Amino acid sequence: MILYIAEKPSMARAIAAVLPKPQHKDTGCIRLANGDVISWCIGHLLEQAEPQDYNADYKRWQAAHLPIIPDQWQLKARKSARQQLSILQTLIKQADMLVHAGDPDREGQLLVDEVIAWCKVPKTKRDNVKRLLINDLNAAAIRQALKQQQPNTNFVPLSTSALARSRADWLYGLNMTRAYTLRGQVAGYQGVLSVGRVQTPLLGLVVRRDLEIASFNSATYYQVQAELQTNNGSTFNAQWQPSAACEPYQDSEGRVLLKALAEKVQRTVKGQPAEVIRVQQQDKKQYAPLPYSLSALQIDAAKAYGFSAQQVLDSCQQLYERHKLITYPRSDSRHLPTAHFSEAGKVGQAIAANEPALEAALAGANLQLKSKAWDDSKVAAHHAIIPTAKTLSGNRLDATERKLYALIARQYLMQFYPACTFTDSTVEVRIAGGCFVAKARKQEQAGWKALLPAASNNESRKSAATDTEPPLQTGLPKLQPGEQLLCIDSVLLEKQTQPPAPFTDASLLSAMTGISRYVTNPQIKRILKDTDGLGTEATRSGIIELLFKRNFLQREGKHIRSTIAGKALIAALPPEASLPDMTAQWEAGLNNICQREQSYQSFMQPLTANLQQLISQAGAVIPQGLGSGQMKKWPKKTTKKRVLFKGNDKKTASKPQTDRG
C-alpha cells in the first residue's frame, strides 16, 4: 500500500481527484480503489516541547534557570491534532511506501518529515520515501507532479533549515521573554514582556516612528510659484528650483528655509519675460498590478476599508474553506501557473454570478490577453490568491467577505485589461536667471485603471509630487525650446515641514514586507530584499495582534501607536533585539543550510553561545516607565470542548502564547 501524506486536507482532496476511482472517505483519510491511501496533516501535528517537559522545575519562571537550552530536543503532539496523528501512525505502520506531499517549502518539508520521524519508521523504509512536489492544485499539474516524484532524501537540507529556525526561535523567544518578564516584575510590571525575533523588531519600528514624531520640530519653508502665459493666451504654473548658490539656505531635503530669499525671487520674476529652455515628453505604460498575495491584499483592504490584517486573514479563510470561492489565502506569491490561464472563462463567469457589480468589468475584459502574472518559474509553494470557478447560491457572504471577494475578483480581472497609457511632460523655463519647472501627466488610455474607483486615481495623482517637486498638472500647452513667455504673476507659498505619519494597518504591513527600507547596512538590506521581509504571510497578522494583546501597541483611530510599556521594553532591550538585522542574518544562515553551504551546528552554536551574554545583559537592566501592566489572565476550566480548527489548512493552531515571541 502506498500512503500519500499531504500537508492539509485540500491538498489531499486534490491528489485524490486524479487517482483511481471509486474512493472511500474514511476518518482522517481517503481510501483508493487500488488499496492506496491518502491522508494529511493539519499543519504541524507536532510542536516543540515546553520547558517543564524537560524539567518540572522550569514551570516556575526563575532567573537561575536561564538560559534554558535542551540537551536532547523533544517534540510533543498538539492537543488539537492528536486524533489525526494517531490515524497517521497507524497508516504509516501499514504502508509499504510513503509519499511526502507537503508544501514545497521548508516548513512543508519539515512538518511531514517530523511525523515520519515521530512514528519511528525503519531506516530502510524511511530511505525509500518519495517526495511529491505540488504547487498548483490544477489536475493536469498534479498528474505531471506524480510522474516526477523524487527521493525524499534529496530534501534533507530543506527540512534541517526549518528545524533550525524552529529551535532557534524557541531558544531566543523563550529565554529572552522570561528574562525580561522577570526584570519587569522587579520594576513592578505585572504581565508578560514577550521578546521575539520578529515581533520585537516590529515593535521597535513603531516605537522609533513614535519617538521621531514626538521629537519632530516643524520648520517653515518657502516655494515660489510662477504663472506663465504663452503668446496665444494659454497659462500654466511652474515652480522655482533653487540653484546651488541657495544651498546654504536649504535643509537636507532641498527646501528653502530663508523667507527673504524666496520673497526676493517672487518679486524679481513677476512681470518678467520668460524663455522655454527644455521640453520633454515621455509616453509611458503602467501594467496591471499582479494578483494578490496575502500581504498585498491585507494592505489594499486596510486602505480601502480599514480592515486589520487579522480580519482579512480570518475572512479569507472563510472564503477559502467554507465557501470555496478563493484559492489558498496564506500565499506569498503574486503569480499564477500557466495551466490556470485556460480557466479564465469559468472563473470570469463565477465572478459575474457572485459579484454582479463586476459584470461590466468582465464584459470589458479580453480573456485572451495574458498578463505577466502567468509565470510558472515564479510560482513556488503556492500561487496568487484568485477566485475559483465556484458560484455561490444566495447571499451567504457577510459584508467583510463580500468586500474582500470583490477586491480579489477585481484584481484578477485586471489581468485581462491593457496597460494604462499616459504621457509625462516636463517643461523647464528661465525667468530672470532663475529656473522654474512645470510637470504634467495626461492619461491617454485608462486600461486596467478603468476598474479602480475614481478616488484611487485622485489619490495617486496627489502622491505623485514630493515637497520639493512641482505638483502634477493635468496638461501643459504645446511649447518649444526658445519660445518666449511672460510671467504674469508669482506667488510666495509658505509651508510647514510635516512629521512622518504614524503607522496604520496598511503602512505597518507594507513596512514588514519592505523592511529593507528601514535598514542602512547594505549587506543586511540586500538579504532582507531577497527574503520575505519581517515575518511570513502566515504569521504577520498574528504577530501584530500579539503586540496588541501584550499591550505594546494601541489604536488611535486609524493609527497604530506604541504604548508606554512598548516604549519602555524597547528602551530596556539591547539595540540588536529591536532591529531587523538578526532576522536577516538568520535568513542568510537558513538559506545556506538549504543550499548545503552551512551545517545545522554552525547555525545553532553562535546563538546558544550568545544566549548567556543576552541573559546577563537582561539581568543588569531594570526597565523604567513600564507602568503597572496587567496580571496574566488564565482561562477558567470549562467542560465545553474548544475546537481550535477543524479540517482547515492552517500550518499552526492559534494558542495562547506565554513565553515565546
PDB file of C-alpha atoms in Angstrom, residues 29-275:
ATOM      1  CA  CYS A  29      -8.032   9.652   5.137  1.00  0.00           C
ATOM      2  CA  ILE A  30      -9.274   8.754   1.656  1.00  0.00           C
ATOM      3  CA  ARG A  31      -9.016   5.119   0.553  1.00  0.00           C
ATOM      4  CA  LEU A  32      -8.494   4.455  -3.165  1.00  0.00           C
ATOM      5  CA  ALA A  33      -9.820   1.598  -5.262  1.00  0.00           C
ATOM      6  CA  ASN A  34      -6.335   0.087  -5.700  1.00  0.00           C
ATOM      7  CA  GLY A  35      -5.717  -0.076  -1.955  1.00  0.00           C
ATOM      8  CA  ASP A  36      -3.597   3.047  -1.683  1.00  0.00           C
ATOM      9  CA  VAL A  37      -4.484   5.694   0.909  1.00  0.00           C
ATOM     10  CA  ILE A  38      -4.242   9.475   1.070  1.00  0.00           C
ATOM     11  CA  SER A  39      -4.060  11.120   4.480  1.00  0.00           C
ATOM     12  CA  TRP A  40      -2.989  14.514   5.714  1.00  0.00           C
ATOM     13  CA  CYS A  41      -1.532  16.651   8.411  1.00  0.00           C
ATOM     14  CA  ILE A  42      -3.392  19.726   9.640  1.00  0.00           C
ATOM     15  CA  GLY A  43      -0.379  21.952   9.503  1.00  0.00           C
ATOM     16  CA  HIS A  44       2.141  20.967  12.192  1.00  0.00           C
ATOM     17  CA  LEU A  45       0.813  17.983  14.154  1.00  0.00           C
ATOM     18  CA  LEU A  46       3.819  18.232  16.472  1.00  0.00           C
ATOM     19  CA  GLU A  47       5.257  21.164  18.389  1.00  0.00           C
ATOM     20  CA  GLN A  48       8.348  21.927  20.443  1.00  0.00           C
ATOM     21  CA  ALA A  49       8.042  20.663  23.999  1.00  0.00           C
ATOM     22  CA  GLU A  50       7.586  23.212  26.776  1.00  0.00           C
ATOM     23  CA  PRO A  51      10.384  23.910  29.302  1.00  0.00           C
ATOM     24  CA  GLN A  52       8.559  21.955  32.026  1.00  0.00           C
ATOM     25  CA  ASP A  53       8.557  18.907  29.740  1.00  0.00           C
ATOM     26  CA  TYR A  54      12.345  18.883  30.113  1.00  0.00           C
ATOM     27  CA  ASN A  55      12.408  19.709  33.817  1.00  0.00           C
ATOM     28  CA  ALA A  56       9.380  20.179  36.075  1.00  0.00           C
ATOM     29  CA  ASP A  57      11.220  22.992  37.889  1.00  0.00           C
ATOM     30  CA  TYR A  58      11.148  25.081  34.713  1.00  0.00           C
ATOM     31  CA  LYS A  59       7.407  25.607  35.088  1.00  0.00           C
ATOM     32  CA  ARG A  60       8.264  28.413  37.526  1.00  0.00           C
ATOM     33  CA  TRP A  61       9.940  31.368  35.851  1.00  0.00           C
ATOM     34  CA  GLN A  62      13.235  31.893  37.659  1.00  0.00           C
ATOM     35  CA  ALA A  63      16.339  33.774  36.551  1.00  0.00           C
ATOM     36  CA  ALA A  64      18.572  30.996  37.894  1.00  0.00           C
ATOM     37  CA  HIS A  65      17.216  28.615  35.231  1.00  0.00           C
ATOM     38  CA  LEU A  66      18.255  30.828  32.310  1.00  0.00           C
ATOM     39  CA  PRO A  67      19.259  30.228  29.651  1.00  0.00           C
ATOM     40  CA  ILE A  68      17.234  27.039  29.139  1.00  0.00           C
ATOM     41  CA  ILE A  69      18.963  25.014  26.405  1.00  0.00           C
ATOM     42  CA  PRO A  70      17.743  21.424  25.887  1.00  0.00           C
ATOM     43  CA  ASP A  71      20.395  18.713  25.650  1.00  0.00           C
ATOM     44  CA  GLN A  72      18.043  16.497  23.660  1.00  0.00           C
ATOM     45  CA  TRP A  73      15.258  18.311  21.821  1.00  0.00           C
ATOM     46  CA  GLN A  74      11.747  16.926  22.252  1.00  0.00           C
ATOM     47  CA  LEU A  75       8.527  17.243  20.290  1.00  0.00           C
ATOM     48  CA  LYS A  76       5.022  16.587  21.530  1.00  0.00           C
ATOM     49  CA  ALA A  77       1.673  16.170  19.833  1.00  0.00           C
ATOM     50  CA  ARG A  78      -0.523  19.221  19.565  1.00  0.00           C
ATOM     51  CA  LYS A  79      -3.652  18.685  21.634  1.00  0.00           C
ATOM     52  CA  SER A  80      -5.886  19.607  18.720  1.00  0.00           C
ATOM     53  CA  ALA A  81      -4.083  17.201  16.384  1.00  0.00           C
ATOM     54  CA  ARG A  82      -3.774  14.046  18.446  1.00  0.00           C
ATOM     55  CA  GLN A  83      -6.530  12.182  16.617  1.00  0.00           C
ATOM     56  CA  GLN A  84      -5.067  12.872  13.190  1.00  0.00           C
ATOM     57  CA  LEU A  85      -1.572  11.992  14.403  1.00  0.00           C
ATOM     58  CA  SER A  86      -2.877   8.667  15.711  1.00  0.00           C
ATOM     59  CA  ILE A  87      -4.514   7.932  12.344  1.00  0.00           C
ATOM     60  CA  LEU A  88      -1.255   8.688  10.548  1.00  0.00           C
ATOM     61  CA  GLN A  89       0.729   6.486  12.948  1.00  0.00           C
ATOM     62  CA  THR A  90      -1.492   3.522  12.099  1.00  0.00           C
ATOM     63  CA  LEU A  91      -1.412   4.166   8.349  1.00  0.00           C
ATOM     64  CA  ILE A  92       2.365   4.721   8.273  1.00  0.00           C
ATOM     65  CA  LYS A  93       2.903   1.389  10.016  1.00  0.00           C
ATOM     66  CA  GLN A  94       0.632  -0.373   7.485  1.00  0.00           C
ATOM     67  CA  ALA A  95       2.099   1.300   4.381  1.00  0.00           C
ATOM     68  CA  ASP A  96       4.675  -0.361   2.150  1.00  0.00           C
ATOM     69  CA  MET A  97       5.774   3.004   0.724  1.00  0.00           C
ATOM     70  CA  LEU A  98       5.371   6.596   1.859  1.00  0.00           C
ATOM     71  CA  VAL A  99       4.946   9.654  -0.368  1.00  0.00           C
ATOM     72  CA  HIS A 100       5.689  13.031   1.241  1.00  0.00           C
ATOM     73  CA  ALA A 101       3.238  15.558  -0.241  1.00  0.00           C
ATOM     74  CA  GLY A 102       3.889  18.571   1.986  1.00  0.00           C
ATOM     75  CA  ASP A 103       4.109  22.053   0.514  1.00  0.00           C
ATOM     76  CA  PRO A 104       7.330  22.607  -1.458  1.00  0.00           C
ATOM     77  CA  ASP A 105       8.873  24.961   1.086  1.00  0.00           C
ATOM     78  CA  ARG A 106      10.968  24.411   4.188  1.00  0.00           C
ATOM     79  CA  GLU A 107       8.038  24.344   6.636  1.00  0.00           C
ATOM     80  CA  GLY A 108       6.091  21.997   4.374  1.00  0.00           C
ATOM     81  CA  GLN A 109       9.111  19.719   4.181  1.00  0.00           C
ATOM     82  CA  LEU A 110       9.600  19.655   7.938  1.00  0.00           C
ATOM     83  CA  LEU A 111       6.028  19.073   9.076  1.00  0.00           C
ATOM     84  CA  VAL A 112       5.716  15.750   7.215  1.00  0.00           C
ATOM     85  CA  ASP A 113       9.324  14.705   7.912  1.00  0.00           C
ATOM     86  CA  GLU A 114       8.838  15.214  11.647  1.00  0.00           C
ATOM     87  CA  VAL A 115       5.721  12.993  11.630  1.00  0.00           C
ATOM     88  CA  ILE A 116       7.638  10.239   9.823  1.00  0.00           C
ATOM     89  CA  ALA A 117      10.467  10.529  12.364  1.00  0.00           C
ATOM     90  CA  TRP A 118       7.986  10.615  15.284  1.00  0.00           C
ATOM     91  CA  CYS A 119       6.463   7.344  14.067  1.00  0.00           C
ATOM     92  CA  LYS A 120       9.920   5.699  14.206  1.00  0.00           C
ATOM     93  CA  VAL A 121       9.800   4.491  10.601  1.00  0.00           C
ATOM     94  CA  PRO A 122      12.585   1.932   9.991  1.00  0.00           C
ATOM     95  CA  LYS A 123      15.623   3.326   8.151  1.00  0.00           C
ATOM     96  CA  THR A 124      15.135   1.220   5.013  1.00  0.00           C
ATOM     97  CA  LYS A 125      11.543   2.361   4.650  1.00  0.00           C
ATOM     98  CA  ARG A 126      12.487   5.942   5.520  1.00  0.00           C
ATOM     99  CA  ASP A 127      15.231   5.982   2.875  1.00  0.00           C
ATOM    100  CA  ASN A 128      12.678   4.948   0.224  1.00  0.00           C
ATOM    101  CA  VAL A 129      10.204   7.769   0.946  1.00  0.00           C
ATOM    102  CA  LYS A 130       9.269   9.669  -2.230  1.00  0.00           C
ATOM    103  CA  ARG A 131       8.768  13.430  -2.470  1.00  0.00           C
ATOM    104  CA  LEU A 132       5.752  14.742  -4.381  1.00  0.00           C
ATOM    105  CA  LEU A 133       6.138  18.450  -5.167  1.00  0.00           C
ATOM    106  CA  ILE A 134       2.846  20.212  -5.904  1.00  0.00           C
ATOM    107  CA  ASN A 135       2.440  23.984  -6.126  1.00  0.00           C
ATOM    108  CA  ASP A 136      -0.688  24.017  -8.270  1.00  0.00           C
ATOM    109  CA  LEU A 137      -3.942  22.195  -7.478  1.00  0.00           C
ATOM    110  CA  ASN A 138      -4.867  22.066 -11.165  1.00  0.00           C
ATOM    111  CA  ALA A 139      -5.465  18.410 -12.120  1.00  0.00           C
ATOM    112  CA  ALA A 140      -3.040  18.441 -15.058  1.00  0.00           C
ATOM    113  CA  ALA A 141      -0.266  19.867 -12.869  1.00  0.00           C
ATOM    114  CA  ILE A 142      -0.844  17.216 -10.188  1.00  0.00           C
ATOM    115  CA  ARG A 143      -0.728  14.382 -12.748  1.00  0.00           C
ATOM    116  CA  GLN A 144       2.576  15.754 -14.017  1.00  0.00           C
ATOM    117  CA  ALA A 145       3.959  16.029 -10.470  1.00  0.00           C
ATOM    118  CA  LEU A 146       3.004  12.406  -9.762  1.00  0.00           C
ATOM    119  CA  LYS A 147       5.194  11.355 -12.702  1.00  0.00           C
ATOM    120  CA  GLN A 148       8.158  13.392 -11.404  1.00  0.00           C
ATOM    121  CA  GLN A 149       8.493  12.188  -7.811  1.00  0.00           C
ATOM    122  CA  GLN A 150      11.972  12.378  -6.298  1.00  0.00           C
ATOM    123  CA  PRO A 151      13.708  10.675  -3.358  1.00  0.00           C
ATOM    124  CA  ASN A 152      12.759  12.492  -0.159  1.00  0.00           C
ATOM    125  CA  THR A 153      16.387  12.239   0.960  1.00  0.00           C
ATOM    126  CA  ASN A 154      17.189  14.955  -1.613  1.00  0.00           C
ATOM    127  CA  PHE A 155      15.347  17.427   0.600  1.00  0.00           C
ATOM    128  CA  VAL A 156      17.026  16.799   3.947  1.00  0.00           C
ATOM    129  CA  PRO A 157      18.709  20.270   3.920  1.00  0.00           C
ATOM    130  CA  LEU A 158      15.311  21.945   3.487  1.00  0.00           C
ATOM    131  CA  SER A 159      13.923  20.115   6.496  1.00  0.00           C
ATOM    132  CA  THR A 160      17.082  20.813   8.513  1.00  0.00           C
ATOM    133  CA  SER A 161      16.753  24.531   7.764  1.00  0.00           C
ATOM    134  CA  ALA A 162      13.155  24.593   9.040  1.00  0.00           C
ATOM    135  CA  LEU A 163      14.171  22.630  12.140  1.00  0.00           C
ATOM    136  CA  ALA A 164      16.982  25.097  12.873  1.00  0.00           C
ATOM    137  CA  ARG A 165      14.576  28.017  12.512  1.00  0.00           C
ATOM    138  CA  SER A 166      12.047  26.405  14.863  1.00  0.00           C
ATOM    139  CA  ARG A 167      14.584  25.610  17.572  1.00  0.00           C
ATOM    140  CA  ALA A 168      16.348  28.960  17.282  1.00  0.00           C
ATOM    141  CA  ASP A 169      13.049  30.840  17.677  1.00  0.00           C
ATOM    142  CA  TRP A 170      12.254  28.685  20.726  1.00  0.00           C
ATOM    143  CA  LEU A 171      15.624  29.367  22.356  1.00  0.00           C
ATOM    144  CA  TYR A 172      15.666  33.087  21.682  1.00  0.00           C
ATOM    145  CA  GLY A 173      11.998  33.871  22.319  1.00  0.00           C
ATOM    146  CA  LEU A 174      11.555  31.739  25.416  1.00  0.00           C
ATOM    147  CA  ASN A 175      14.750  32.772  27.199  1.00  0.00           C
ATOM    148  CA  MET A 176      14.529  36.475  26.360  1.00  0.00           C
ATOM    149  CA  THR A 177      10.838  36.623  27.275  1.00  0.00           C
ATOM    150  CA  ARG A 178      11.427  35.012  30.656  1.00  0.00           C
ATOM    151  CA  ALA A 179      14.487  37.162  31.348  1.00  0.00           C
ATOM    152  CA  TYR A 180      12.775  40.497  30.633  1.00  0.00           C
ATOM    153  CA  THR A 181       9.472  39.500  32.229  1.00  0.00           C
ATOM    154  CA  LEU A 182      11.345  38.722  35.453  1.00  0.00           C
ATOM    155  CA  ARG A 183      13.158  42.075  35.272  1.00  0.00           C
ATOM    156  CA  GLY A 184       9.823  43.769  34.632  1.00  0.00           C
ATOM    157  CA  GLN A 185       8.452  42.224  37.815  1.00  0.00           C
ATOM    158  CA  VAL A 186      11.320  43.822  39.737  1.00  0.00           C
ATOM    159  CA  ALA A 187      10.141  47.158  38.307  1.00  0.00           C
ATOM    160  CA  GLY A 188       6.562  46.431  39.386  1.00  0.00           C
ATOM    161  CA  TYR A 189       5.202  45.401  35.997  1.00  0.00           C
ATOM    162  CA  GLN A 190       2.554  42.681  36.109  1.00  0.00           C
ATOM    163  CA  GLY A 191       2.409  40.932  32.768  1.00  0.00           C
ATOM    164  CA  VAL A 192       4.498  39.210  30.129  1.00  0.00           C
ATOM    165  CA  LEU A 193       7.265  41.181  28.414  1.00  0.00           C
ATOM    166  CA  SER A 194       7.461  38.970  25.367  1.00  0.00           C
ATOM    167  CA  VAL A 195      10.507  39.186  23.123  1.00  0.00           C
ATOM    168  CA  GLY A 196      10.807  37.543  19.735  1.00  0.00           C
ATOM    169  CA  ARG A 197      12.967  37.608  16.637  1.00  0.00           C
ATOM    170  CA  VAL A 198      10.120  39.101  14.566  1.00  0.00           C
ATOM    171  CA  GLN A 199       7.672  40.727  16.994  1.00  0.00           C
ATOM    172  CA  THR A 200      10.314  42.827  18.762  1.00  0.00           C
ATOM    173  CA  PRO A 201      11.856  44.434  15.645  1.00  0.00           C
ATOM    174  CA  LEU A 202       8.286  45.190  14.532  1.00  0.00           C
ATOM    175  CA  LEU A 203       7.554  46.864  17.866  1.00  0.00           C
ATOM    176  CA  GLY A 204      10.875  48.693  17.574  1.00  0.00           C
ATOM    177  CA  LEU A 205       9.775  50.042  14.202  1.00  0.00           C
ATOM    178  CA  VAL A 206       6.611  51.563  15.699  1.00  0.00           C
ATOM    179  CA  VAL A 207       8.404  52.873  18.798  1.00  0.00           C
ATOM    180  CA  ARG A 208      11.090  54.614  16.740  1.00  0.00           C
ATOM    181  CA  ARG A 209       8.437  56.165  14.479  1.00  0.00           C
ATOM    182  CA  ASP A 210       6.504  57.449  17.501  1.00  0.00           C
ATOM    183  CA  LEU A 211       9.655  58.883  19.077  1.00  0.00           C
ATOM    184  CA  GLU A 212      10.531  60.581  15.800  1.00  0.00           C
ATOM    185  CA  ILE A 213       7.056  62.124  15.673  1.00  0.00           C
ATOM    186  CA  ALA A 214       7.272  63.236  19.311  1.00  0.00           C
ATOM    187  CA  SER A 215      10.672  64.874  18.847  1.00  0.00           C
ATOM    188  CA  PHE A 216       9.819  66.440  15.492  1.00  0.00           C
ATOM    189  CA  ASN A 217      10.196  70.198  15.270  1.00  0.00           C
ATOM    190  CA  SER A 218       8.234  71.666  12.395  1.00  0.00           C
ATOM    191  CA  ALA A 219      10.054  74.198  10.228  1.00  0.00           C
ATOM    192  CA  THR A 220       8.645  76.741   7.815  1.00  0.00           C
ATOM    193  CA  TYR A 221       9.849  76.508   4.229  1.00  0.00           C
ATOM    194  CA  TYR A 222       9.069  78.523   1.146  1.00  0.00           C
ATOM    195  CA  GLN A 223       8.291  77.935  -2.508  1.00  0.00           C
ATOM    196  CA  VAL A 224       7.724  80.344  -5.366  1.00  0.00           C
ATOM    197  CA  GLN A 225       5.120  79.571  -7.997  1.00  0.00           C
ATOM    198  CA  ALA A 226       5.069  81.499 -11.241  1.00  0.00           C
ATOM    199  CA  GLU A 227       2.032  81.833 -13.509  1.00  0.00           C
ATOM    200  CA  LEU A 228       3.192  81.866 -17.133  1.00  0.00           C
ATOM    201  CA  GLN A 229       1.350  82.951 -20.241  1.00  0.00           C
ATOM    202  CA  THR A 230       2.040  81.917 -23.837  1.00  0.00           C
ATOM    203  CA  ASN A 231       1.648  84.171 -26.880  1.00  0.00           C
ATOM    204  CA  ASN A 232      -1.806  82.703 -27.582  1.00  0.00           C
ATOM    205  CA  GLY A 233      -3.018  83.394 -24.052  1.00  0.00           C
ATOM    206  CA  SER A 234      -2.701  79.892 -22.524  1.00  0.00           C
ATOM    207  CA  THR A 235      -1.470  79.794 -18.946  1.00  0.00           C
ATOM    208  CA  PHE A 236       0.226  77.262 -16.698  1.00  0.00           C
ATOM    209  CA  ASN A 237       2.152  77.217 -13.426  1.00  0.00           C
ATOM    210  CA  ALA A 238       5.842  76.480 -12.823  1.00  0.00           C
ATOM    211  CA  GLN A 239       7.731  76.053  -9.540  1.00  0.00           C
ATOM    212  CA  TRP A 240      11.064  77.622  -8.676  1.00  0.00           C
ATOM    213  CA  GLN A 241      14.034  75.257  -8.478  1.00  0.00           C
ATOM    214  CA  PRO A 242      16.728  76.808  -6.256  1.00  0.00           C
ATOM    215  CA  SER A 243      20.265  76.841  -7.698  1.00  0.00           C
ATOM    216  CA  ALA A 244      23.425  75.555  -5.995  1.00  0.00           C
ATOM    217  CA  ALA A 245      24.031  79.080  -4.660  1.00  0.00           C
ATOM    218  CA  CYS A 246      20.925  78.673  -2.474  1.00  0.00           C
ATOM    219  CA  GLU A 247      22.195  75.544  -0.680  1.00  0.00           C
ATOM    220  CA  PRO A 248      23.268  77.445   2.496  1.00  0.00           C
ATOM    221  CA  TYR A 249      19.618  78.426   2.948  1.00  0.00           C
ATOM    222  CA  GLN A 250      18.122  74.960   2.331  1.00  0.00           C
ATOM    223  CA  ASP A 251      17.560  71.921   4.532  1.00  0.00           C
ATOM    224  CA  SER A 252      18.756  68.407   3.701  1.00  0.00           C
ATOM    225  CA  GLU A 253      15.649  67.842   1.570  1.00  0.00           C
ATOM    226  CA  GLY A 254      16.338  70.907  -0.585  1.00  0.00           C
ATOM    227  CA  ARG A 255      13.609  73.084   0.933  1.00  0.00           C
ATOM    228  CA  VAL A 256      14.310  76.823   1.201  1.00  0.00           C
ATOM    229  CA  LEU A 257      14.140  77.993   4.812  1.00  0.00           C
ATOM    230  CA  LEU A 258      15.009  81.686   4.342  1.00  0.00           C
ATOM    231  CA  LYS A 259      11.869  83.692   3.649  1.00  0.00           C
ATOM    232  CA  ALA A 260      13.770  86.779   2.435  1.00  0.00           C
ATOM    233  CA  LEU A 261      15.401  84.713  -0.330  1.00  0.00           C
ATOM    234  CA  ALA A 262      12.079  83.355  -1.579  1.00  0.00           C
ATOM    235  CA  GLU A 263      10.463  86.817  -1.348  1.00  0.00           C
ATOM    236  CA  LYS A 264      13.248  88.281  -3.463  1.00  0.00           C
ATOM    237  CA  VAL A 265      12.735  85.628  -6.143  1.00  0.00           C
ATOM    238  CA  GLN A 266       8.958  86.167  -6.073  1.00  0.00           C
ATOM    239  CA  ARG A 267       9.324  89.924  -6.561  1.00  0.00           C
ATOM    240  CA  THR A 268      12.070  89.597  -9.176  1.00  0.00           C
ATOM    241  CA  VAL A 269      10.231  87.278 -11.589  1.00  0.00           C
ATOM    242  CA  LYS A 270       6.797  88.927 -11.524  1.00  0.00           C
ATOM    243  CA  GLY A 271       6.044  90.654 -14.825  1.00  0.00           C
ATOM    244  CA  GLN A 272       9.314  89.449 -16.382  1.00  0.00           C
ATOM    245  CA  PRO A 273       9.768  87.739 -19.765  1.00  0.00           C
ATOM    246  CA  ALA A 274      10.492  84.002 -19.655  1.00  0.00           C
ATOM    247  CA  GLU A 275      12.107  81.569 -22.063  1.00  0.00           C
TER     248      GLU A 275
END
